[in-house]
GROMACS .gro file of C-alpha atoms in nm:
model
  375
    1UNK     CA    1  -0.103   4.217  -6.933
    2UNK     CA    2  -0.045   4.548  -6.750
    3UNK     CA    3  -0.027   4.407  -6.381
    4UNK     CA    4  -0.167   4.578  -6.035
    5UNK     CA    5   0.048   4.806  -5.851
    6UNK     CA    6  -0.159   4.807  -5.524
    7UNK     CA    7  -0.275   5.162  -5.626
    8UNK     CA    8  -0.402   5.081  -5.941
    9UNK     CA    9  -0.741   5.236  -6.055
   10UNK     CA   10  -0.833   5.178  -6.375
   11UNK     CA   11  -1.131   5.435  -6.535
   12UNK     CA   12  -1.290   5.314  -6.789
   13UNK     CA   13  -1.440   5.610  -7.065
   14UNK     CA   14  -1.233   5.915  -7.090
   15UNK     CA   15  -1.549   6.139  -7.140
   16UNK     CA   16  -1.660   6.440  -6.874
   17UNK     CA   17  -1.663   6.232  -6.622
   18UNK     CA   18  -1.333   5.975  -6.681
   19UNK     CA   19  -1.137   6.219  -6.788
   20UNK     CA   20  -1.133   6.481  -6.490
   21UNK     CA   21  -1.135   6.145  -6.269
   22UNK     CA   22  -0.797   6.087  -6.439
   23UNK     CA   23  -0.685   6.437  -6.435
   24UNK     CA   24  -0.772   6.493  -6.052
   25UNK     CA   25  -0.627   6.120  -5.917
   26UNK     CA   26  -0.322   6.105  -6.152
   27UNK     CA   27  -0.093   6.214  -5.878
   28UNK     CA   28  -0.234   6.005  -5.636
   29UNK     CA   29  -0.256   5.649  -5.761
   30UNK     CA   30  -0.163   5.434  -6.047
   31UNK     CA   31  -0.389   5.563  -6.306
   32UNK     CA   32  -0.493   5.388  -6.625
   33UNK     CA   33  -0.760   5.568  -6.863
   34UNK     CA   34  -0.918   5.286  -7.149
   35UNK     CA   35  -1.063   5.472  -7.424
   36UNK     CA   36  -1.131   5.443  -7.784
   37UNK     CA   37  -1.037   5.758  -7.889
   38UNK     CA   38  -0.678   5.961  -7.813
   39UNK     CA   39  -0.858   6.273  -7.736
   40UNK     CA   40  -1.128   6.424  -7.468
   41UNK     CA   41  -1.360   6.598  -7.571
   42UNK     CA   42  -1.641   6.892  -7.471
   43UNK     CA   43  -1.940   6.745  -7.473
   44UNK     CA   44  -2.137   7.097  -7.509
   45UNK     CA   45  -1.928   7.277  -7.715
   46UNK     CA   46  -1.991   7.004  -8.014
   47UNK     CA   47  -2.291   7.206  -8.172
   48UNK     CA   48  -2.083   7.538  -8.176
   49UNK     CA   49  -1.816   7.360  -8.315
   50UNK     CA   50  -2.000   7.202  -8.628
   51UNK     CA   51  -2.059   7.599  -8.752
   52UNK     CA   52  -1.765   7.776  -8.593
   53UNK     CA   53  -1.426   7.638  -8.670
   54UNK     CA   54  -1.281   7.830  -8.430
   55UNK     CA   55  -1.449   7.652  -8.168
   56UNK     CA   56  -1.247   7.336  -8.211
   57UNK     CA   57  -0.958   7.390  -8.165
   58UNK     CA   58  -0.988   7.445  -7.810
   59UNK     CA   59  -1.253   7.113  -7.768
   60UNK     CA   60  -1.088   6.841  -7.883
   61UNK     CA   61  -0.803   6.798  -7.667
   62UNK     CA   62  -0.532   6.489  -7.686
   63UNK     CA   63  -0.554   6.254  -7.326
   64UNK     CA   64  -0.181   6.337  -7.336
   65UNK     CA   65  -0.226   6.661  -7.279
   66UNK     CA   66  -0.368   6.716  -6.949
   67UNK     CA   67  -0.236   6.324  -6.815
   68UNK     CA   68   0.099   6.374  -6.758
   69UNK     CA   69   0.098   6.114  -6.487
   70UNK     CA   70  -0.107   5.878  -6.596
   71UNK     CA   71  -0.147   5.590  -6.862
   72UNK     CA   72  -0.329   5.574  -7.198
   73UNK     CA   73  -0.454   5.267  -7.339
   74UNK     CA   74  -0.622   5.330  -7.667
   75UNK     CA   75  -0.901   5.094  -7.750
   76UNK     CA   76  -1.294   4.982  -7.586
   77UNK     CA   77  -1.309   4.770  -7.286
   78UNK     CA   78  -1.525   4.455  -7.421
   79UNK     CA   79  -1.524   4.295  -7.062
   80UNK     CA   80  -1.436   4.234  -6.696
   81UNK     CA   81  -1.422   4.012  -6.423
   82UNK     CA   82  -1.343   4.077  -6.074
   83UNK     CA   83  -0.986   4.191  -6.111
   84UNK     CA   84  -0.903   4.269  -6.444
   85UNK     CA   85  -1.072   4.506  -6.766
   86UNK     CA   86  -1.011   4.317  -7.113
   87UNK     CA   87  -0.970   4.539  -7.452
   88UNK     CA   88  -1.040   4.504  -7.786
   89UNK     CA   89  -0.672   4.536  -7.828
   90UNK     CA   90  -0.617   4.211  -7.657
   91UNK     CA   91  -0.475   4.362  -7.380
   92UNK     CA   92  -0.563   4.301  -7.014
   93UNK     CA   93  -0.567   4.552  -6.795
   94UNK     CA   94  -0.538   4.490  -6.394
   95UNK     CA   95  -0.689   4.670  -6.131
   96UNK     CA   96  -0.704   4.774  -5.761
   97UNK     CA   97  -1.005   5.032  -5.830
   98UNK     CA   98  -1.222   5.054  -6.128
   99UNK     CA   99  -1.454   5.282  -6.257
  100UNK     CA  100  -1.702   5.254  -6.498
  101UNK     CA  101  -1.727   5.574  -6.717
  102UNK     CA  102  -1.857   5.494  -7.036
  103UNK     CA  103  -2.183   5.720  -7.101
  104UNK     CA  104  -2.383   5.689  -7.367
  105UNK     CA  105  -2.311   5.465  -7.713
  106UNK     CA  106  -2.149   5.684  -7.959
  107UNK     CA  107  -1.903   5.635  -8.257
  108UNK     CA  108  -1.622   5.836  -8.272
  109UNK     CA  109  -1.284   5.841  -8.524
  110UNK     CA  110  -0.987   5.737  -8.242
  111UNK     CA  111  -0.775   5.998  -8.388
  112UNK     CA  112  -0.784   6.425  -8.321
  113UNK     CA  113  -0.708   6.486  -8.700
  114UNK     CA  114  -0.961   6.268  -8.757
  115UNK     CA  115  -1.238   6.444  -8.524
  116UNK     CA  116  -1.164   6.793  -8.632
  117UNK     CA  117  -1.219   6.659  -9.030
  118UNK     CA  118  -1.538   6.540  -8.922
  119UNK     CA  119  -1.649   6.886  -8.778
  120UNK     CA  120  -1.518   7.094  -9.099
  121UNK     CA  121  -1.750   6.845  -9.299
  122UNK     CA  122  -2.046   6.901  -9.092
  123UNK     CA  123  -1.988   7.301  -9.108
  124UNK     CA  124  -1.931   7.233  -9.528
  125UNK     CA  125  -2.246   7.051  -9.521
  126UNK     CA  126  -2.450   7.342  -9.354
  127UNK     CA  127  -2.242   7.636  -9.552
  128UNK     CA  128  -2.334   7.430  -9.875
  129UNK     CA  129  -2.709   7.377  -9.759
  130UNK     CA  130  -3.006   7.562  -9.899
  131UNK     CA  131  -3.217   7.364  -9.644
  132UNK     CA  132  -3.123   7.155  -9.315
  133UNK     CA  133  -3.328   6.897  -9.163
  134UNK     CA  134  -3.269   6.814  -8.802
  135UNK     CA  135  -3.449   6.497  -8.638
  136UNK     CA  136  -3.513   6.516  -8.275
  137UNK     CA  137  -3.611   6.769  -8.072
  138UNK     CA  138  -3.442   6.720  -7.730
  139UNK     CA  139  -3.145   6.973  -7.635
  140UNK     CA  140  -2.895   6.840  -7.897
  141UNK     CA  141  -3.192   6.921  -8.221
  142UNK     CA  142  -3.303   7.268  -8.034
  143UNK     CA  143  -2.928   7.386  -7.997
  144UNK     CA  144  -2.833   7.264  -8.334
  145UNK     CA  145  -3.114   7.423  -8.497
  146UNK     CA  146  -3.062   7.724  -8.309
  147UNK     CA  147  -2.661   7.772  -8.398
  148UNK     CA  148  -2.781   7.718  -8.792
  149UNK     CA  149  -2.982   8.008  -8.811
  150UNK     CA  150  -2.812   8.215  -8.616
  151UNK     CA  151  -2.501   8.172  -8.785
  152UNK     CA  152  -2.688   8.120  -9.149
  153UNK     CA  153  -3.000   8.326  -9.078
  154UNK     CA  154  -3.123   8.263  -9.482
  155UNK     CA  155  -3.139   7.876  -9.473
  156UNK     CA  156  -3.462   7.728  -9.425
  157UNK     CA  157  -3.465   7.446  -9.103
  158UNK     CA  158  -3.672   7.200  -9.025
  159UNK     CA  159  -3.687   7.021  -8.676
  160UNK     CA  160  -3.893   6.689  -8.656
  161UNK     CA  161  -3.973   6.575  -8.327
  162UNK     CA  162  -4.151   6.207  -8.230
  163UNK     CA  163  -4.301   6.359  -7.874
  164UNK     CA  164  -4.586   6.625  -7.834
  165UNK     CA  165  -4.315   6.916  -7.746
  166UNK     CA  166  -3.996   6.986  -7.735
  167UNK     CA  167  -3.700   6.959  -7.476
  168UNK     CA  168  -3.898   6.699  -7.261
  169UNK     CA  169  -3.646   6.723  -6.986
  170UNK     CA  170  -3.785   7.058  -6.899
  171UNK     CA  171  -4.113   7.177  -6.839
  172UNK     CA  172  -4.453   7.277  -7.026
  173UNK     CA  173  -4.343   7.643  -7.028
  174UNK     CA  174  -3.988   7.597  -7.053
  175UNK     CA  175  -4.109   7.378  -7.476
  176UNK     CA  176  -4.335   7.631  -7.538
  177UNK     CA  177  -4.083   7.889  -7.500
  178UNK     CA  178  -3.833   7.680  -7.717
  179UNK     CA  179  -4.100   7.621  -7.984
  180UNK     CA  180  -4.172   8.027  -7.990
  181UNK     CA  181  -3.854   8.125  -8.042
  182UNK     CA  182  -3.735   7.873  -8.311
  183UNK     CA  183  -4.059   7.934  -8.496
  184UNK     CA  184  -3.956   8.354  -8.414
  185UNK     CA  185  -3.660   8.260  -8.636
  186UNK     CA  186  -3.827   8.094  -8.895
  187UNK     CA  187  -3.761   7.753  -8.815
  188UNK     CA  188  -4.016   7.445  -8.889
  189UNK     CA  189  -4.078   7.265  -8.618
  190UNK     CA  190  -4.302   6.930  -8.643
  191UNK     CA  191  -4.429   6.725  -8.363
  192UNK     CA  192  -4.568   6.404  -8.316
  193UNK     CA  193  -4.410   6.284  -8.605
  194UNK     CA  194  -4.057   6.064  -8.671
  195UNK     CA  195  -3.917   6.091  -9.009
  196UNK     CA  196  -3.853   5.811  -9.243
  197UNK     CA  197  -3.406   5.754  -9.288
  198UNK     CA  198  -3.397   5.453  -9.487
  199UNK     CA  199  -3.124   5.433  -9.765
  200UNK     CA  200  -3.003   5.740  -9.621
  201UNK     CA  201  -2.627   5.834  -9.546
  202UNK     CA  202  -2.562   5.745  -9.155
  203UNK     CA  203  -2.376   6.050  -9.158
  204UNK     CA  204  -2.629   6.284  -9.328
  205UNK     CA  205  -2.353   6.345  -9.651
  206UNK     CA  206  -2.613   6.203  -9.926
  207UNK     CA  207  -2.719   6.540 -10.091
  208UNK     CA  208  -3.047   6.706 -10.178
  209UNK     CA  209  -3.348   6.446 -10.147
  210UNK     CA  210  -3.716   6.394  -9.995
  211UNK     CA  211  -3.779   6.298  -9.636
  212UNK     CA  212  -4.128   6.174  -9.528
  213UNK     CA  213  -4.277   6.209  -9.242
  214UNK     CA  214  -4.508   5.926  -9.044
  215UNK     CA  215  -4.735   6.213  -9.062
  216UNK     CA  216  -4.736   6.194  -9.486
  217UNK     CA  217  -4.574   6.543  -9.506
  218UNK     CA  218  -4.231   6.576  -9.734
  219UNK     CA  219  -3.944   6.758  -9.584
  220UNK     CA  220  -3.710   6.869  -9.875
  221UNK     CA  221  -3.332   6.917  -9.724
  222UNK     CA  222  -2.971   6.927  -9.829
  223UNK     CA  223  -2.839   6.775  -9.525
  224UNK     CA  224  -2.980   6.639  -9.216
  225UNK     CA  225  -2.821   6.541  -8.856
  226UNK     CA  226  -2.980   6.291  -8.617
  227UNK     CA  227  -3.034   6.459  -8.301
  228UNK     CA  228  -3.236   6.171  -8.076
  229UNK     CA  229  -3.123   5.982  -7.774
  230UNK     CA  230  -2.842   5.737  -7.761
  231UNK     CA  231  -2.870   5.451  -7.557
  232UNK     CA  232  -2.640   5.377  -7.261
  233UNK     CA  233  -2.288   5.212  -7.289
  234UNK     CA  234  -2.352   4.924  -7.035
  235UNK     CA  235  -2.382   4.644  -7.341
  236UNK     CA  236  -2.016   4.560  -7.297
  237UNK     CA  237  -2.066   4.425  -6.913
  238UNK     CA  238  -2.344   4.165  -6.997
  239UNK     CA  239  -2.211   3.869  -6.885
  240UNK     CA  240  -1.991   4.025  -6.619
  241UNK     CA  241  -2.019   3.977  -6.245
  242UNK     CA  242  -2.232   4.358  -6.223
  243UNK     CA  243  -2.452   4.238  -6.456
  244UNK     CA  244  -2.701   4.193  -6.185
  245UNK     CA  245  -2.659   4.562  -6.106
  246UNK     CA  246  -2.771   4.700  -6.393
  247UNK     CA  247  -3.157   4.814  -6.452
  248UNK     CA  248  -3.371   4.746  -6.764
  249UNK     CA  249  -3.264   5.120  -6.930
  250UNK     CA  250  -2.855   4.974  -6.907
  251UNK     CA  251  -2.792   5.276  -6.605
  252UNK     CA  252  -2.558   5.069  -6.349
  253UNK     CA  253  -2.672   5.119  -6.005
  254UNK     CA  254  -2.499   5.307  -5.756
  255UNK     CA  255  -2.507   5.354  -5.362
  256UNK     CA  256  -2.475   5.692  -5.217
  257UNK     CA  257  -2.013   5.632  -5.267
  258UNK     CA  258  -2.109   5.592  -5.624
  259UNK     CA  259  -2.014   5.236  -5.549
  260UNK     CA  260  -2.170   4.986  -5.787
  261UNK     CA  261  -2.379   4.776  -5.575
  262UNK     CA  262  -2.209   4.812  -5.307
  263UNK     CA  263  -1.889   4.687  -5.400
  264UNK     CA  264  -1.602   4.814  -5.179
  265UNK     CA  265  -1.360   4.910  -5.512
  266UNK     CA  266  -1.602   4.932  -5.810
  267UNK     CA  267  -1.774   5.281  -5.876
  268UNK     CA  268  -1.909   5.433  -6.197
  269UNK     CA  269  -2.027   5.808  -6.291
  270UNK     CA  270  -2.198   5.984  -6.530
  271UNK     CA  271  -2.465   5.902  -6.781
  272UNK     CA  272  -2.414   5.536  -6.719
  273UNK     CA  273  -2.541   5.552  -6.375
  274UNK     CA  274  -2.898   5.544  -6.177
  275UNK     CA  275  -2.865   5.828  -5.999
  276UNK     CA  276  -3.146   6.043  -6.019
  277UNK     CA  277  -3.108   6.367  -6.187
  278UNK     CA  278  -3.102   6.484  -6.519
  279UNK     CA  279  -2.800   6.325  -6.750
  280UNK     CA  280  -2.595   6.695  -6.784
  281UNK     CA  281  -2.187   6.793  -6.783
  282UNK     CA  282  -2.197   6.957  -6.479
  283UNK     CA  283  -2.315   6.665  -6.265
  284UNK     CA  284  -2.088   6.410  -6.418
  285UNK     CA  285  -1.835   6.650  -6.302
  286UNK     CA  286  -1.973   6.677  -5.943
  287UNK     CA  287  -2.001   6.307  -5.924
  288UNK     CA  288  -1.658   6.273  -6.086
  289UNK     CA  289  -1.512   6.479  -5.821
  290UNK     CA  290  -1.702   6.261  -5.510
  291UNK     CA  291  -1.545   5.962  -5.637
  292UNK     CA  292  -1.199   6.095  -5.653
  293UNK     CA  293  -1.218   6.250  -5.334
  294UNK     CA  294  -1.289   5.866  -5.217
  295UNK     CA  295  -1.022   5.709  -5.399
  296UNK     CA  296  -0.797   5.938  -5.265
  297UNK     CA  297  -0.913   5.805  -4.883
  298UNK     CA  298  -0.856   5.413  -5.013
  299UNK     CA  299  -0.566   5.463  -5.182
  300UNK     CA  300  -0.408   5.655  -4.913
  301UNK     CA  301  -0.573   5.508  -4.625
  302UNK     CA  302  -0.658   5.129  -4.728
  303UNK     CA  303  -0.939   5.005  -4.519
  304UNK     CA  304  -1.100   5.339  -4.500
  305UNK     CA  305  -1.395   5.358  -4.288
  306UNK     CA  306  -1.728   5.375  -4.443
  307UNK     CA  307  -1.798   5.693  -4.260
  308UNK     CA  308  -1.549   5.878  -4.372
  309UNK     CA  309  -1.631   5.838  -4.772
  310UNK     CA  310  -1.779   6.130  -4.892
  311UNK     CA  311  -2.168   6.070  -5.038
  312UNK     CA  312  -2.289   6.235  -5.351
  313UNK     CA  313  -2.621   6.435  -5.360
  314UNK     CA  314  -2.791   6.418  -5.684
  315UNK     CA  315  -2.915   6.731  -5.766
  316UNK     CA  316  -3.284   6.596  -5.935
  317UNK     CA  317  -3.438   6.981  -5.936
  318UNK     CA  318  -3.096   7.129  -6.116
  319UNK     CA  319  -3.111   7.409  -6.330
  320UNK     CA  320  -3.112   7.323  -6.708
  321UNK     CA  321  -3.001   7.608  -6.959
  322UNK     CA  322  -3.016   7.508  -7.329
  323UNK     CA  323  -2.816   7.760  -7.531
  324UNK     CA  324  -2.987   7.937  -7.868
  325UNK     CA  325  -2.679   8.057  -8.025
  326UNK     CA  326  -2.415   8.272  -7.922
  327UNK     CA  327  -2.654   8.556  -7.770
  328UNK     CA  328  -2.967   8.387  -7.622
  329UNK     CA  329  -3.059   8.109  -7.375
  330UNK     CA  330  -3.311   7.882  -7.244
  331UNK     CA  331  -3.301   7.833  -6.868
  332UNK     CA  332  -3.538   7.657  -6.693
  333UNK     CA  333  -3.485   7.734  -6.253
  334UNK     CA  334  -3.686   7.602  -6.010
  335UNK     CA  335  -3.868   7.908  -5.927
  336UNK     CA  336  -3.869   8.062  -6.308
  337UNK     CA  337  -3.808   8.008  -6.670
  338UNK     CA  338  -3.650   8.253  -6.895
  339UNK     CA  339  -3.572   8.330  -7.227
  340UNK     CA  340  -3.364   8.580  -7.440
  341UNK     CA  341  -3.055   8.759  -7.361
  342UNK     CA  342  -3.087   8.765  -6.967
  343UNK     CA  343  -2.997   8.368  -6.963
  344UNK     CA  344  -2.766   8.403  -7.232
  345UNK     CA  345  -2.579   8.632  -7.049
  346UNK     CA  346  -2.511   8.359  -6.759
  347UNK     CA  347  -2.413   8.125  -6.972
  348UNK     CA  348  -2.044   8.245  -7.131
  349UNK     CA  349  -2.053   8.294  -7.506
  350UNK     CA  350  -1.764   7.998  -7.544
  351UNK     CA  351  -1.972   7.789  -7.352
  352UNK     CA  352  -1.752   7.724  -7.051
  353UNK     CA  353  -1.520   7.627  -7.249
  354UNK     CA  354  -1.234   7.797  -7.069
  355UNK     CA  355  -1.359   7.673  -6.748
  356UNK     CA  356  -1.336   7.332  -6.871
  357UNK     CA  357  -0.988   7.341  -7.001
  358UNK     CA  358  -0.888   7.549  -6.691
  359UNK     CA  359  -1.031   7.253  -6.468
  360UNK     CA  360  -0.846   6.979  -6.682
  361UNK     CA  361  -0.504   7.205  -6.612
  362UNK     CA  362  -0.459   7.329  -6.957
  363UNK     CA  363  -0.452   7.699  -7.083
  364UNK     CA  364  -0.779   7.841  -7.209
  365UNK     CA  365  -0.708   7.849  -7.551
  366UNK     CA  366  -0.436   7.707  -7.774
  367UNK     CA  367  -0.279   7.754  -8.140
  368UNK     CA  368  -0.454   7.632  -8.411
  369UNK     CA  369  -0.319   7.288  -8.588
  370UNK     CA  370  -0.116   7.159  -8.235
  371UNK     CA  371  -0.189   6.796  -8.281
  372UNK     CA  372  -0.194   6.548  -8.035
  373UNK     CA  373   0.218   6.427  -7.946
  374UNK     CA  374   0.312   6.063  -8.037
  375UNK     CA  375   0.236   5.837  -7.789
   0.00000   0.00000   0.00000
């Protein structure tokens, strides 16, 4: 068992939000990350990456790397109680302060090497492909679809969507926009209608073959790539003495501390929580940054007086730019919604991506092939 130091906070995810939580409180307190994976990685950069190699080297980045001060264990927390997290490891883990970090369910290889494979197989998949197929229609299917045939203008794409437009997290205009421009670019696009994937490949690698639609139309592609919602990560604290904080959707709820409940030294950001505001990188960050701020005050302070921790204001009318390739952009403001270059040009063509490693204390790019040191 790794035992309590007094200090001890123990964050639980190392995605957005975990891992700048770990980067920003290392040097203040006895931190522990618990992730599956050895590696952090840029959440937004992921769709670039699966056409532009070049991309990845700088996005999947080893926890050693920018945690210099803080601990590593390598596996899934599969429960808690009031005092300590438990792994699928075995291991117990004790602590002062916990956070609960742990987004949205997704499956991921624990290893870098591993990670960067899987990206040069989805970019051999679309280089190889005649024709694409990409279900779902939020952000993740619009951006996707976008970086194929910009990249690969020639291939033919298909987007299937279940809803009656696109990119439901934005507004009437901001879909019809989306729908104009993919269709502009000689993209597909069918709505109201969910495709049927049994006997194929999970991971979209089983060749040439027929799709149908609920609608009765075939979709011929090479490859595909699911592109719909993932469900949150709060299975893993059924049981567990928040249970009773968590809504029907699996979002934990949170006070205005991002305190769970109310709970003097349990706190969770990101995806996983309830506060209300669209589920995007930049507000993870912002809420990461409240609660470290916070921790800093009870670690340093102890009994720190209520009004003296900082609140977090969720940010429900934030701007939402979905990128279309490396030139244009979607952005949706509160007063206007624009299309083309002019939004592109906001948004930097590596996707923040130097920003993010700047904020996580590393350089903004690094040599191709530097794998993750031996931990």
């Amino acid at each position: 068992m790794l035992r309590s130091t007094g200090d001890r906070v123990v964050i639980v995810g190392g995605g957005i939000a975990g891992a700048l939580l770990a980067k920003t409180l290392q040097n203040h307190a006895d931190v522990v990350l618990i992730d599956p994976k050895e590696y952090f990685e840029i959440p937004w950069a992921n769709l670039r990456a699966k056409v532009d190699p070049a991309a990845v080297e700088r996005t999947v980045i080893p926890h050693t790397d920018y945690l210099t001060h803080a601990k590593v264990v390598t596996a899934s927390a599969v429960g808690i109680d009031d005092s300590v997290v438990l792994t699928s490891i075995g291991r117990a883990v004790a602590y002062d302060f916990l956070v609960i970090a742990t987004g949205r369910t997704c499956t991921r290889p624990q290893k870098q090497s591993d990670r960067l494979e899987m990206f040069q197989r989805d970019k051999d998949r679309i280089d190889g492909a005649a024709s694409v197929l990409v279900v779902g229609g939020g952000p993740i299917g619009v951006e996707l679809a976008a970086e194929i045939v910009i990249k690969c203008p020639g291939k033919r794409v298909t987007v299937v969507h279940g809803g009656p437009r696109l990119l439901k997290v934005m507004g009437p205009r901001a879909s019809a926009k989306a729908l104009e421009w993919l269709r502009s670019k000689n993209v597909t696009v069918l709505l109201d209608q969910t495709v049927d994937l049994a006997g194929a490949s999970p991971d979209g690698s089983d060749g040439t073959r027929s799709f149908t639609t609920s609608a009765g139309e075939t979709v011929e592609a090479d490859c595909h790539f699911v592109c719909t919602g993932r469900p949150v990560a709060s299975g893993w604290l059924k049981g567990s003495f928040i249970e009773e904080h968590i809504d029907e959707e699996g979002h934990i709820k949170v006070d205005d501390h991002l305190r769970v409940g109310g709970l003097k030294n349990v706190f969770a950001v990101g995806d996983i929580t309830d506060v209300p505001e669209a589920k995007q990188g930049h507000l993870a960050q912002r809420q990461a940054m409240v609660v470290s701020r916070n921790l800093r005050l009870l670690v340093k302070g102890g009994a720190c007086k209520e009004e003296k921790l900082h609140r977090y204001k969720p940010c429900p009318k934030a701007s939402i730019t979905v990128t279309l390739g490396r030139r244009d952009a979607l952005a949706e403001l509160p007063f206007m919604t624009l299309i083309g270059h002019i939004p592109g040009a906001v948004k930097p063509r590596d996707l923040f991506i130097s920003r993010t490693r700047r904020m996580m204390g590393l350089k903004s790019s690094r040599p191709y092939g530097n794998m993750p040191r031996a931990m």
